[in-house]
Tab-separated table of C-alpha atoms in Angstrom:
chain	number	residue	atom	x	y	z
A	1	UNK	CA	-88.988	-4.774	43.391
A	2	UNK	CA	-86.901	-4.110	40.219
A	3	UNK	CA	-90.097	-2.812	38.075
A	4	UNK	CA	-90.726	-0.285	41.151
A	5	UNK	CA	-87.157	1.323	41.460
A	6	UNK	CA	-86.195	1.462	37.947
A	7	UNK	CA	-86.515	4.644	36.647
A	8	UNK	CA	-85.458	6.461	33.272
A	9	UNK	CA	-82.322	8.181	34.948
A	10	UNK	CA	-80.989	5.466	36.051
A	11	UNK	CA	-81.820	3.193	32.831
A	12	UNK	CA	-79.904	5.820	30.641
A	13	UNK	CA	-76.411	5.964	33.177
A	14	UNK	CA	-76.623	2.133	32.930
A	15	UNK	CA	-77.024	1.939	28.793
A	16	UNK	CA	-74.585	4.785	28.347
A	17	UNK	CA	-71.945	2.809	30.464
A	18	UNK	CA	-72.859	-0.730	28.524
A	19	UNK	CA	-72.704	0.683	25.411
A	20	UNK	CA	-69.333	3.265	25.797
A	21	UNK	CA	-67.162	0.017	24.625
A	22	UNK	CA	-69.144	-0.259	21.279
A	23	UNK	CA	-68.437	3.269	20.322
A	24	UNK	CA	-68.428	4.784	17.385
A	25	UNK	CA	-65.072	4.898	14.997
A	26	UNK	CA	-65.634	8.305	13.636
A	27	UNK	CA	-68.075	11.808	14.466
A	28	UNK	CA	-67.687	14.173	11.633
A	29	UNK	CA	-68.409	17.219	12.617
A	30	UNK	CA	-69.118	20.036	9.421
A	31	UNK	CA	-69.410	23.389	9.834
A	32	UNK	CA	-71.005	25.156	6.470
A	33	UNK	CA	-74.176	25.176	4.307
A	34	UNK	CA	-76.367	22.674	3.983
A	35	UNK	CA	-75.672	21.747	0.306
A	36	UNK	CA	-71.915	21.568	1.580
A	37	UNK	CA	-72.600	19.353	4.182
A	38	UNK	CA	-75.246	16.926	1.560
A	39	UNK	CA	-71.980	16.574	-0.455
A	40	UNK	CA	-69.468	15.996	2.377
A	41	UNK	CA	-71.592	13.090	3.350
A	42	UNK	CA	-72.664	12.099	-0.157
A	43	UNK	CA	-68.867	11.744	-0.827
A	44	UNK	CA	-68.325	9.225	2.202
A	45	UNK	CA	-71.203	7.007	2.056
A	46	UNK	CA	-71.878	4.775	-0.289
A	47	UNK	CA	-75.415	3.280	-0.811
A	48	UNK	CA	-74.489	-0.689	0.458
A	49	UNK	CA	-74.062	0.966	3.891
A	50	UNK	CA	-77.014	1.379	6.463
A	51	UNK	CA	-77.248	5.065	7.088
A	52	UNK	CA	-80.508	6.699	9.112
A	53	UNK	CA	-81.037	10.085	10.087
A	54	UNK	CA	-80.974	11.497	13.883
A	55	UNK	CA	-84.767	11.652	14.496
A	56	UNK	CA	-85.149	7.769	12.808
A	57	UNK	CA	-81.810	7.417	16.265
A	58	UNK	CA	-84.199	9.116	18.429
A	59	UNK	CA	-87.211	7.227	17.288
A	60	UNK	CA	-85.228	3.956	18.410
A	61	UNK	CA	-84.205	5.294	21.252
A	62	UNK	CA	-87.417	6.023	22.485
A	63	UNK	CA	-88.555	2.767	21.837
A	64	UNK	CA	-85.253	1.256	23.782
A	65	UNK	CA	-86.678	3.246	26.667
A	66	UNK	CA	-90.386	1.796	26.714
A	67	UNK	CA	-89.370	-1.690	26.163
A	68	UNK	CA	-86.582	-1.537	29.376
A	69	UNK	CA	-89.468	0.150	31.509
A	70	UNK	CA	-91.941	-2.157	30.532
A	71	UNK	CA	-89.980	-5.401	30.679
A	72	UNK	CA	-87.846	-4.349	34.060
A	73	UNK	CA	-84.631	-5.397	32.886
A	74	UNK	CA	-81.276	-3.876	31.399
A	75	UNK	CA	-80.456	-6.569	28.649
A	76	UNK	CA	-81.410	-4.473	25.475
A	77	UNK	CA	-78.078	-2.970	24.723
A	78	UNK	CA	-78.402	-5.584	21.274
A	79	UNK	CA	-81.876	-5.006	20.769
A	80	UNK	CA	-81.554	-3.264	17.846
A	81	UNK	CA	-79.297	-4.156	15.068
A	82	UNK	CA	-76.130	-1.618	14.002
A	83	UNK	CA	-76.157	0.998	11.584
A	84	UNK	CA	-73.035	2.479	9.523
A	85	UNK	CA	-73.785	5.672	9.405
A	86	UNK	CA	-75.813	8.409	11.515
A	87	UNK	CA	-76.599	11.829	9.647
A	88	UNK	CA	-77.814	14.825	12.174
A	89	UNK	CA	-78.798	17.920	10.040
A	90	UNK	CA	-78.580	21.189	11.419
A	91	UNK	CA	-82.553	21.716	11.164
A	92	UNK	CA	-82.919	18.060	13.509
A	93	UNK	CA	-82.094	20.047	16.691
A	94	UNK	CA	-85.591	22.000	16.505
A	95	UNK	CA	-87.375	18.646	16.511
A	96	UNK	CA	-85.669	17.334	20.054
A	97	UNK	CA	-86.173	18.351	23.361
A	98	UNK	CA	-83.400	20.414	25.744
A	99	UNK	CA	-83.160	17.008	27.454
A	100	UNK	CA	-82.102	15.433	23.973
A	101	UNK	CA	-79.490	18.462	23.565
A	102	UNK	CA	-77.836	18.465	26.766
A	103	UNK	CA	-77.454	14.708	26.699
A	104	UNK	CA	-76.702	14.113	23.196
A	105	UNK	CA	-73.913	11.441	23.154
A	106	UNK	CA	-75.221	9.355	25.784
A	107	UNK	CA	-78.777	9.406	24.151
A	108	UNK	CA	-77.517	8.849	20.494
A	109	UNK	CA	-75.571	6.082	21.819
A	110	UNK	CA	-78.367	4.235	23.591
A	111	UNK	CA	-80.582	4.599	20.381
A	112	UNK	CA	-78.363	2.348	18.554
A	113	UNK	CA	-74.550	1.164	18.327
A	114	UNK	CA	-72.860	3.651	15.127
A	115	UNK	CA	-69.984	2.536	13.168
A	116	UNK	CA	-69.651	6.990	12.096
A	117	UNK	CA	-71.794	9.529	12.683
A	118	UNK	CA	-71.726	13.121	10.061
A	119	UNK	CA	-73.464	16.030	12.298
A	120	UNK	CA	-73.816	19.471	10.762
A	121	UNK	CA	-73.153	22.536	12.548
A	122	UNK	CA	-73.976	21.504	16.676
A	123	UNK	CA	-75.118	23.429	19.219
A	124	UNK	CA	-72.628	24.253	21.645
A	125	UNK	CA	-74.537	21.813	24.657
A	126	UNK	CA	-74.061	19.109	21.898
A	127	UNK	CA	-70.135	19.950	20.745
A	128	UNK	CA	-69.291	19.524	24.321
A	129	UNK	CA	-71.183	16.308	24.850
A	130	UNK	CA	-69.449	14.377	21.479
A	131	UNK	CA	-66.084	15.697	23.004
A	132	UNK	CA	-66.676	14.411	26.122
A	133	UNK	CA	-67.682	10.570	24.669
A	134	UNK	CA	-65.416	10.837	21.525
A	135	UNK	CA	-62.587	12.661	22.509
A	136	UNK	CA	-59.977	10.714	19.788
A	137	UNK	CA	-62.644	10.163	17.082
A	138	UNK	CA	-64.124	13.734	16.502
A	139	UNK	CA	-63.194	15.197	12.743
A	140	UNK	CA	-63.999	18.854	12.292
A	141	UNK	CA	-64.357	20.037	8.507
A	142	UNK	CA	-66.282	23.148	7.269
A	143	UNK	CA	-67.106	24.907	4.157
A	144	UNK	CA	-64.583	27.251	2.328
A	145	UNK	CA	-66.121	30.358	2.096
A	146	UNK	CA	-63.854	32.236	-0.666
A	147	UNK	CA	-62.226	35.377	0.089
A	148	UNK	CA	-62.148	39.213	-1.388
A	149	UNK	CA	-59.327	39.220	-4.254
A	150	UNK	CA	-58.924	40.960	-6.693
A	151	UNK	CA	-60.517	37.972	-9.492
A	152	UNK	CA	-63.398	38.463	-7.251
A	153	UNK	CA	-63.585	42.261	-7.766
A	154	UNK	CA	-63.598	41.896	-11.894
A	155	UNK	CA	-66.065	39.473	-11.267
A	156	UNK	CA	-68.540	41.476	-9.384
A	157	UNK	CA	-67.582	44.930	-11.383
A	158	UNK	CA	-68.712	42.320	-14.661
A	159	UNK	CA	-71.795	41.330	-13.183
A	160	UNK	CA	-72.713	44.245	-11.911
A	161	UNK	CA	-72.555	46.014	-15.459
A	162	UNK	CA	-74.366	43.263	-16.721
A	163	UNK	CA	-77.100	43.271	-13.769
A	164	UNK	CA	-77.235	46.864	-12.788
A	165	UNK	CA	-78.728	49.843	-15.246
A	166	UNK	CA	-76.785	53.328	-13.753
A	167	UNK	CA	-75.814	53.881	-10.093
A	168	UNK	CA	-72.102	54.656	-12.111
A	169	UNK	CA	-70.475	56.595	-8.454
A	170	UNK	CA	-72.421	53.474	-6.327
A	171	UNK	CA	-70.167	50.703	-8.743
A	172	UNK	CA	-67.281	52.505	-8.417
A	173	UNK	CA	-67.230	53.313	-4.548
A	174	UNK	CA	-68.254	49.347	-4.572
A	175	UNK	CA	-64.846	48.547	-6.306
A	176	UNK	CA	-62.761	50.761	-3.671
A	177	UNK	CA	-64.443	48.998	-0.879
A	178	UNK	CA	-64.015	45.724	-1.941
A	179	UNK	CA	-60.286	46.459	-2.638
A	180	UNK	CA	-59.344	47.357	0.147
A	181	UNK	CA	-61.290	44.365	1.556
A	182	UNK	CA	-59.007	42.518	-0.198
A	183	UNK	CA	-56.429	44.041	0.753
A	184	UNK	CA	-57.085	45.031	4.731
A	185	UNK	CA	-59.979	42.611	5.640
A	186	UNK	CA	-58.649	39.344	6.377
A	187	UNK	CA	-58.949	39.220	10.412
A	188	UNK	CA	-62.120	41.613	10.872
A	189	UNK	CA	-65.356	41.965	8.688
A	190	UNK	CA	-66.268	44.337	5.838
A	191	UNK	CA	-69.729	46.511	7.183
A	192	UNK	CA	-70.888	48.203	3.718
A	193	UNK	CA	-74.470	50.377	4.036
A	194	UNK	CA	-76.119	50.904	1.217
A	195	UNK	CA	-78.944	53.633	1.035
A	196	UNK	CA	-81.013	55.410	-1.218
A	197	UNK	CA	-84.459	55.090	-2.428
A	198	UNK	CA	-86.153	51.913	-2.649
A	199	UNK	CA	-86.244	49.287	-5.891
A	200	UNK	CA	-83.176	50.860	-6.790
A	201	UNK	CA	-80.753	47.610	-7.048
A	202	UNK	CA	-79.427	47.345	-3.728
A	203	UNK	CA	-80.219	43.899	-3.040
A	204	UNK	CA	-79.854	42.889	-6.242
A	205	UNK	CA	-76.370	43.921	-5.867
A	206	UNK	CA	-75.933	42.322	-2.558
A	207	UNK	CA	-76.882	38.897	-4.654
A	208	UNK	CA	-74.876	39.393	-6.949
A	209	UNK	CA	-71.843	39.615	-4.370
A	210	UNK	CA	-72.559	36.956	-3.137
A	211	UNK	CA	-72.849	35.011	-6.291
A	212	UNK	CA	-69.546	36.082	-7.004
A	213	UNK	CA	-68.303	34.858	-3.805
A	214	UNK	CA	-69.659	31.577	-4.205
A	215	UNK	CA	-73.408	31.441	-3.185
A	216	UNK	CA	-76.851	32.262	-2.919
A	217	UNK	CA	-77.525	35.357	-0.390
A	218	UNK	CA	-78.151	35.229	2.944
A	219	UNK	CA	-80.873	37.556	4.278
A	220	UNK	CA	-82.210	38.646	7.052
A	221	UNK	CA	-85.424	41.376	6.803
A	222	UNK	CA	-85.415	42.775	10.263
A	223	UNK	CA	-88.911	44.284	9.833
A	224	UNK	CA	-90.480	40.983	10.098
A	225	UNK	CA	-89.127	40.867	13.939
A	226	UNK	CA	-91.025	42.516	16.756
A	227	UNK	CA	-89.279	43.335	19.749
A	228	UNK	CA	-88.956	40.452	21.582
A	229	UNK	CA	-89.223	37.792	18.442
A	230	UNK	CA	-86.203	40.317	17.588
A	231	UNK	CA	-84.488	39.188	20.603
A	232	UNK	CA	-84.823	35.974	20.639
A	233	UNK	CA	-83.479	35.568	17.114
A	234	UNK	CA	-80.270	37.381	17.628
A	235	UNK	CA	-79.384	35.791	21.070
A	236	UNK	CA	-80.702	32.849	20.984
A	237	UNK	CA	-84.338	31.568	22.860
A	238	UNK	CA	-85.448	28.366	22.474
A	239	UNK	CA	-83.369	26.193	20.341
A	240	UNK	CA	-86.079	24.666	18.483
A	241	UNK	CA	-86.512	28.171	17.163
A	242	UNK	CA	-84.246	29.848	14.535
A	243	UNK	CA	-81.492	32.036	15.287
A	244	UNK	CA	-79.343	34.344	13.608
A	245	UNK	CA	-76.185	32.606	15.012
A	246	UNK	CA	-77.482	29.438	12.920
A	247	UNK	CA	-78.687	31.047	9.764
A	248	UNK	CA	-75.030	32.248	10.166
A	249	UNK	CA	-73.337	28.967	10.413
A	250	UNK	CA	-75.454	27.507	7.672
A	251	UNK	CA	-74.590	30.626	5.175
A	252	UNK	CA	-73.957	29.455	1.084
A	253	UNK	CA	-71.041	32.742	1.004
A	254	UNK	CA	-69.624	34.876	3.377
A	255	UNK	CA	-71.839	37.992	2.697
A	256	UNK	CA	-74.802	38.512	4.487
A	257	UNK	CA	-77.181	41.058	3.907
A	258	UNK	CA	-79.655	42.595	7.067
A	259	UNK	CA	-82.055	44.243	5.033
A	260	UNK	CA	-84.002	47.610	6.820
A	261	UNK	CA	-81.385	47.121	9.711
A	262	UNK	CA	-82.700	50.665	10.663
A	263	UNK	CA	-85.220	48.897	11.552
A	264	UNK	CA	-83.623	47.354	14.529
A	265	UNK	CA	-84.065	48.628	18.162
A	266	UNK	CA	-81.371	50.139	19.392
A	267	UNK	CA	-81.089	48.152	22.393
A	268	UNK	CA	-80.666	45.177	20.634
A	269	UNK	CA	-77.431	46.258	19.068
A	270	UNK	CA	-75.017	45.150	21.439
A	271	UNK	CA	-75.497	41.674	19.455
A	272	UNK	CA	-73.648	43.625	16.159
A	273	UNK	CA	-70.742	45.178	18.228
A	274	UNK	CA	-68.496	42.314	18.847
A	275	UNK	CA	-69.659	40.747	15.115
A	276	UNK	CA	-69.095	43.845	13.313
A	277	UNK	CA	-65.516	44.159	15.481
A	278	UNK	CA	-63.989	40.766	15.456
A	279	UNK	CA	-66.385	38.662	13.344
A	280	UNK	CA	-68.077	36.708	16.891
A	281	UNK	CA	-71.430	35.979	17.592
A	282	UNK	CA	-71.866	33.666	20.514
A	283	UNK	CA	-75.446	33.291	21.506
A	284	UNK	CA	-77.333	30.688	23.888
A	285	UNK	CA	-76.525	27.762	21.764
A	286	UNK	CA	-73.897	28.872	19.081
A	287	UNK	CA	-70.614	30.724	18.113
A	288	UNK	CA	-69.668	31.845	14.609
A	289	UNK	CA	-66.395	33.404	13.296
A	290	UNK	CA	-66.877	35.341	10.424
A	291	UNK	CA	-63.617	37.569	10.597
A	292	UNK	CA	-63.441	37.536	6.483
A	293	UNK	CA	-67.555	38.017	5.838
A	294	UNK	CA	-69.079	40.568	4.192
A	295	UNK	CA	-72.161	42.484	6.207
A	296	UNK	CA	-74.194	44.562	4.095
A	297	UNK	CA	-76.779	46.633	5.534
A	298	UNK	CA	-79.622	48.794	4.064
A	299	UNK	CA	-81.708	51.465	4.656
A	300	UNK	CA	-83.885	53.926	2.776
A	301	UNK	CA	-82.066	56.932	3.917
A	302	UNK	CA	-81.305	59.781	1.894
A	303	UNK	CA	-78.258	60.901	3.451
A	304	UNK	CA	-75.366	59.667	5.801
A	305	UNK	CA	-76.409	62.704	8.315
A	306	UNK	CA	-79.413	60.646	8.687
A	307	UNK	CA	-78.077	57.742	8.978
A	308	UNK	CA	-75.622	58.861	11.624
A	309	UNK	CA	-78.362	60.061	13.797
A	310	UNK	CA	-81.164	56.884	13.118
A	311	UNK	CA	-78.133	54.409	14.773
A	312	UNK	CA	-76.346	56.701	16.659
A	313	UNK	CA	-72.571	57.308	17.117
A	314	UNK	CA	-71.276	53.576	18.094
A	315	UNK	CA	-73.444	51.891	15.301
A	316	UNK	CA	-72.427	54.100	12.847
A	317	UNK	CA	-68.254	54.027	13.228
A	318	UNK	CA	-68.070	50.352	12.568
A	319	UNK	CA	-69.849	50.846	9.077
A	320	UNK	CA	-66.875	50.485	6.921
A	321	UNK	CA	-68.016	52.092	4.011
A	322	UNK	CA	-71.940	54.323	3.470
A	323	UNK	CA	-72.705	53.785	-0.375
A	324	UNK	CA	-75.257	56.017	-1.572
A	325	UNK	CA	-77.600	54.278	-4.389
A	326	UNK	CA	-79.545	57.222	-6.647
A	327	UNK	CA	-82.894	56.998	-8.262
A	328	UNK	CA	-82.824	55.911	-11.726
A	329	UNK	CA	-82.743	58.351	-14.725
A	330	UNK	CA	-85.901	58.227	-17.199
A	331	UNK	CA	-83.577	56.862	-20.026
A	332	UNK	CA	-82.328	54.382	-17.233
A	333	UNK	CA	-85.877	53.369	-16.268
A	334	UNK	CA	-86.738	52.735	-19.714
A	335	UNK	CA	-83.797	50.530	-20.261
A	336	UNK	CA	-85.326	48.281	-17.672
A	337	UNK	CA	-88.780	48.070	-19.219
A	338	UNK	CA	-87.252	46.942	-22.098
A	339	UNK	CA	-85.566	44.491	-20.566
A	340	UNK	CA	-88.384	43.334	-18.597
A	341	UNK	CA	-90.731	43.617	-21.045
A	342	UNK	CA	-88.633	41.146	-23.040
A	343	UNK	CA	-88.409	38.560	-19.959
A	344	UNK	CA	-91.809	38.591	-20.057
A	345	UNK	CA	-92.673	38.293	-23.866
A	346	UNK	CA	-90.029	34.758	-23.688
A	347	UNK	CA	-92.898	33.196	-21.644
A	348	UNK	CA	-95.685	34.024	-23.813
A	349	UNK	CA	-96.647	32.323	-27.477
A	350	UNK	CA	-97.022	34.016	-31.187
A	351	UNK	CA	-100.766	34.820	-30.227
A	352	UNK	CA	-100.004	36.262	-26.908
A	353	UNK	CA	-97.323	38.119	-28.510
A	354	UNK	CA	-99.607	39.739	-30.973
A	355	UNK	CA	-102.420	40.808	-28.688
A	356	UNK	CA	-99.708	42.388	-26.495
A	357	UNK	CA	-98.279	44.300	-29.675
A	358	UNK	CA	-101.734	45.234	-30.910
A	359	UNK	CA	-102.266	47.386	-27.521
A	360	UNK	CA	-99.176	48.972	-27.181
A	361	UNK	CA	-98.630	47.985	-24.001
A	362	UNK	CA	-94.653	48.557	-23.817
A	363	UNK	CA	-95.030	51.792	-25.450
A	364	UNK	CA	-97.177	53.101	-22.752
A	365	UNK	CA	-94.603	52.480	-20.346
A	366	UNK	CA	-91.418	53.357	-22.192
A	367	UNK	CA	-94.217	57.141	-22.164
A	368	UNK	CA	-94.525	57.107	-19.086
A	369	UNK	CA	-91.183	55.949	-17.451
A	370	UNK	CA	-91.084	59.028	-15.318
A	371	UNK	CA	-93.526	58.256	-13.436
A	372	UNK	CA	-91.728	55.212	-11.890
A	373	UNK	CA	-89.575	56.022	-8.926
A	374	UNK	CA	-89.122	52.231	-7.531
A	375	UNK	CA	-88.533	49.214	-10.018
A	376	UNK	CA	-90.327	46.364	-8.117
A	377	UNK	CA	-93.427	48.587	-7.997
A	378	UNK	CA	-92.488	49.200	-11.801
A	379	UNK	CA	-92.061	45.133	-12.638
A	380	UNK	CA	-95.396	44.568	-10.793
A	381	UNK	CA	-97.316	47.262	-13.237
A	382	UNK	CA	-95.603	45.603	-16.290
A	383	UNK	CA	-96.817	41.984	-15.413
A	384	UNK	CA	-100.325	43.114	-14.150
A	385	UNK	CA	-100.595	45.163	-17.864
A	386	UNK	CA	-99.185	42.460	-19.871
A	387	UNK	CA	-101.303	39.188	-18.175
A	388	UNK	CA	-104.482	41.783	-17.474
A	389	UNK	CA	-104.517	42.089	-21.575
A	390	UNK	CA	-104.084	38.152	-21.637
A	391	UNK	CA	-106.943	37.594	-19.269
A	392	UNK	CA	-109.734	39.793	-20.809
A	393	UNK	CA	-108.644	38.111	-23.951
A	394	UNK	CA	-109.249	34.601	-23.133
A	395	UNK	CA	-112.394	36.144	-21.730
A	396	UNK	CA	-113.418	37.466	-24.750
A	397	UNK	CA	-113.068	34.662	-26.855
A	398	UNK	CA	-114.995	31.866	-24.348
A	399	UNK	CA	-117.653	34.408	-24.561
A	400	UNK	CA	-117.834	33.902	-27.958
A	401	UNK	CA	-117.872	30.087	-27.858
């Protein structure tokens, strides 16, 4: 009779409540990068203790649940032995089901009892189950993104001279901005466009920002979104897909760059307002506070009249600052074959070197510099040149053999 009116539902009420007295001591709960959150835990556990990750939980759990069904009885709560630590990575909520997410304390208690558990940025659904079962053992801890001062703005001017050939008036309206930033910025976040022709350093000086600031860049290409894949992303489908809201949470530095954003459909917008006015973004599974981030937008747009009318009036007052980026000078474009023709000579040996020289490869460029108008397209040339010459070279000489 047991065996018959036993189901799953009521197995994982009755485990929840036998296990709720074997609790765990500690949830930490990080908010940041992953490489933050590897060194939080990293710092806390040591490698005596028993530590698994949340899908080796689930996998016990699972197995919990066969075994009660299959045996018809509710003595299992010690069938598996403790652990010290649980780990739940951000990235282990795509691999679970909406049951798993909705139910996450109860589940990750029945999978095994937990002396501390370290969970990286949760899903709302999730937060509100751990405070629920833990409410006097949750820790909260995130990363510290650094802030605009004015060491940060030498910093980037530096790198920026060092990184950047020209684009003198783009530099120096780059300095005001970020001054003032510093200055003004604190509660709501910086929106800087950037526009001008393409392969023109735009990104490049978005990374470099960022590197300033602490981090690698995070980037979001809104051409590789169709409408409703667009959608999705920015408010959040299925929550074993991506999301912006996450990428957001999981950021290195707090500047974030949403390359071709004139690419985005206007009617998807409404998901900037409130994070370009307050620093919000609450989707179907997340909310992020960015009031101190950096947005920086671009667009191949030759002028801000053009810009104004592509995103219309309400898009375009909450840019903070339109900084126009110019196509390179001949002298300027030559500066950078140089200096990628020397990047690529440091990877190449005496022989190489020499069969390079011999057809004036470099020379033909530094000639013909003006014909360039976008660098990648330029860099591409240069290597295709340079390892072309290699190729039919090594050709020539097995031919021989």
């Amino acid at each position: 009779m047991l065996r018959q009116t036993l189901t799953l539902p009521l197995i994982c009420t009755m485990l929840f409540w036998q296990v709720l007295e074997a609790m765990a001591s500690s949830v930490h709960v990080f908010w940041g990068s992953n490489q933050d959150f590897e060194d939080y835990v990293s710092e806390r556990i040591n490698e005596f203790e028993f530590t698994i990750t949340y899908l080796e939980l689930i996998s016990a759990y699972n197995t919990k649940m066969r075994t009660t069904l299959n045996s018809a009885t509710s003595e299992t709560s010690h069938f598996y032995d403790a652990v010290d630590n649980v780990v739940v990575r951000s990235t282990d909520f795509g691999s679970v089901s909406a049951h798993v997410i909705y139910n996450f304390a109860a589940i990750a208690l029945q999978g095994c009892n937990f002396e501390t558990m370290y969970i990286q940025n949760p899903p709302r659904q999730v937060l509100r189950s751990l405070q629920t079962a833990f409410p006097d053992c949750l820790v909260h801890s995130s990363t510290e993104y650094k802030e605009v001062n004015k060491n940060i703005l030498l910093d980037v001017d530096r790198r920026l001279a060092a990184t950047i050939l020209g684009q003198k008036a783009c530099k120096n309206e780059i300095d005001l901005s970020l001054y003032r930033i510093s200055k003004m910025g604190k509660e709501k976040p910086a929106v800087l466009l950037f526009y001008g022709p393409s392969g023109v350093g735009k990104t490049e000086t978005a990374k470099q920002l960022s590197e300033a600031l602490g981090g690698g860049l995070t980037r979001i290409q809104f051409s590789m979104f169709q409408n409703q894949e667009a959608f999705d992303y920015l408010f959040g489908g299925e929550h074993s897909k991506g999301s912006f809201a996450r990428d957001l949470l999981a950021r290195e530095s707090n500047v974030v760059l949403l390359d071709e954003f004139d690419k985005v459909n206007h009617g998807l917008y409404n998901a900037f307002y409130e994070l370009f006015d307050e620093g919000v973004l609450v989707d179907s599974y997340y909310r992020v506070e960015m009031g101190n981030a950096v947005f920086i937008l671009t667009t191949n747009f030759e002028s801000e009249e053009e810009i104004k009318k592509a995103l219309g009036p309400a898009m375009f007052s909450r840019i903070s600052a339109c900084i126009k980026f110019e196509q390179l000078a001949p002298a300027e474009l030559q500066k950078l074959i140089n200096r990628h023709f020397d990047y690529l000579l440091q990877h190449l040996d005496d022989e190489e070197k020499s069969h390079i020289e011999q057809r004036g490869v470099r020379d033909w460029f530094l000639a013909n510099a003006s014909k360039f108008d976008n660098v990648r397209t330029l860099n591409r040339k240069m290597e295709r040149a340079v390892f072309g010459v290699l190729t039919n070279e090594l050709l020539k000489e097995c031919s021989k053999d």
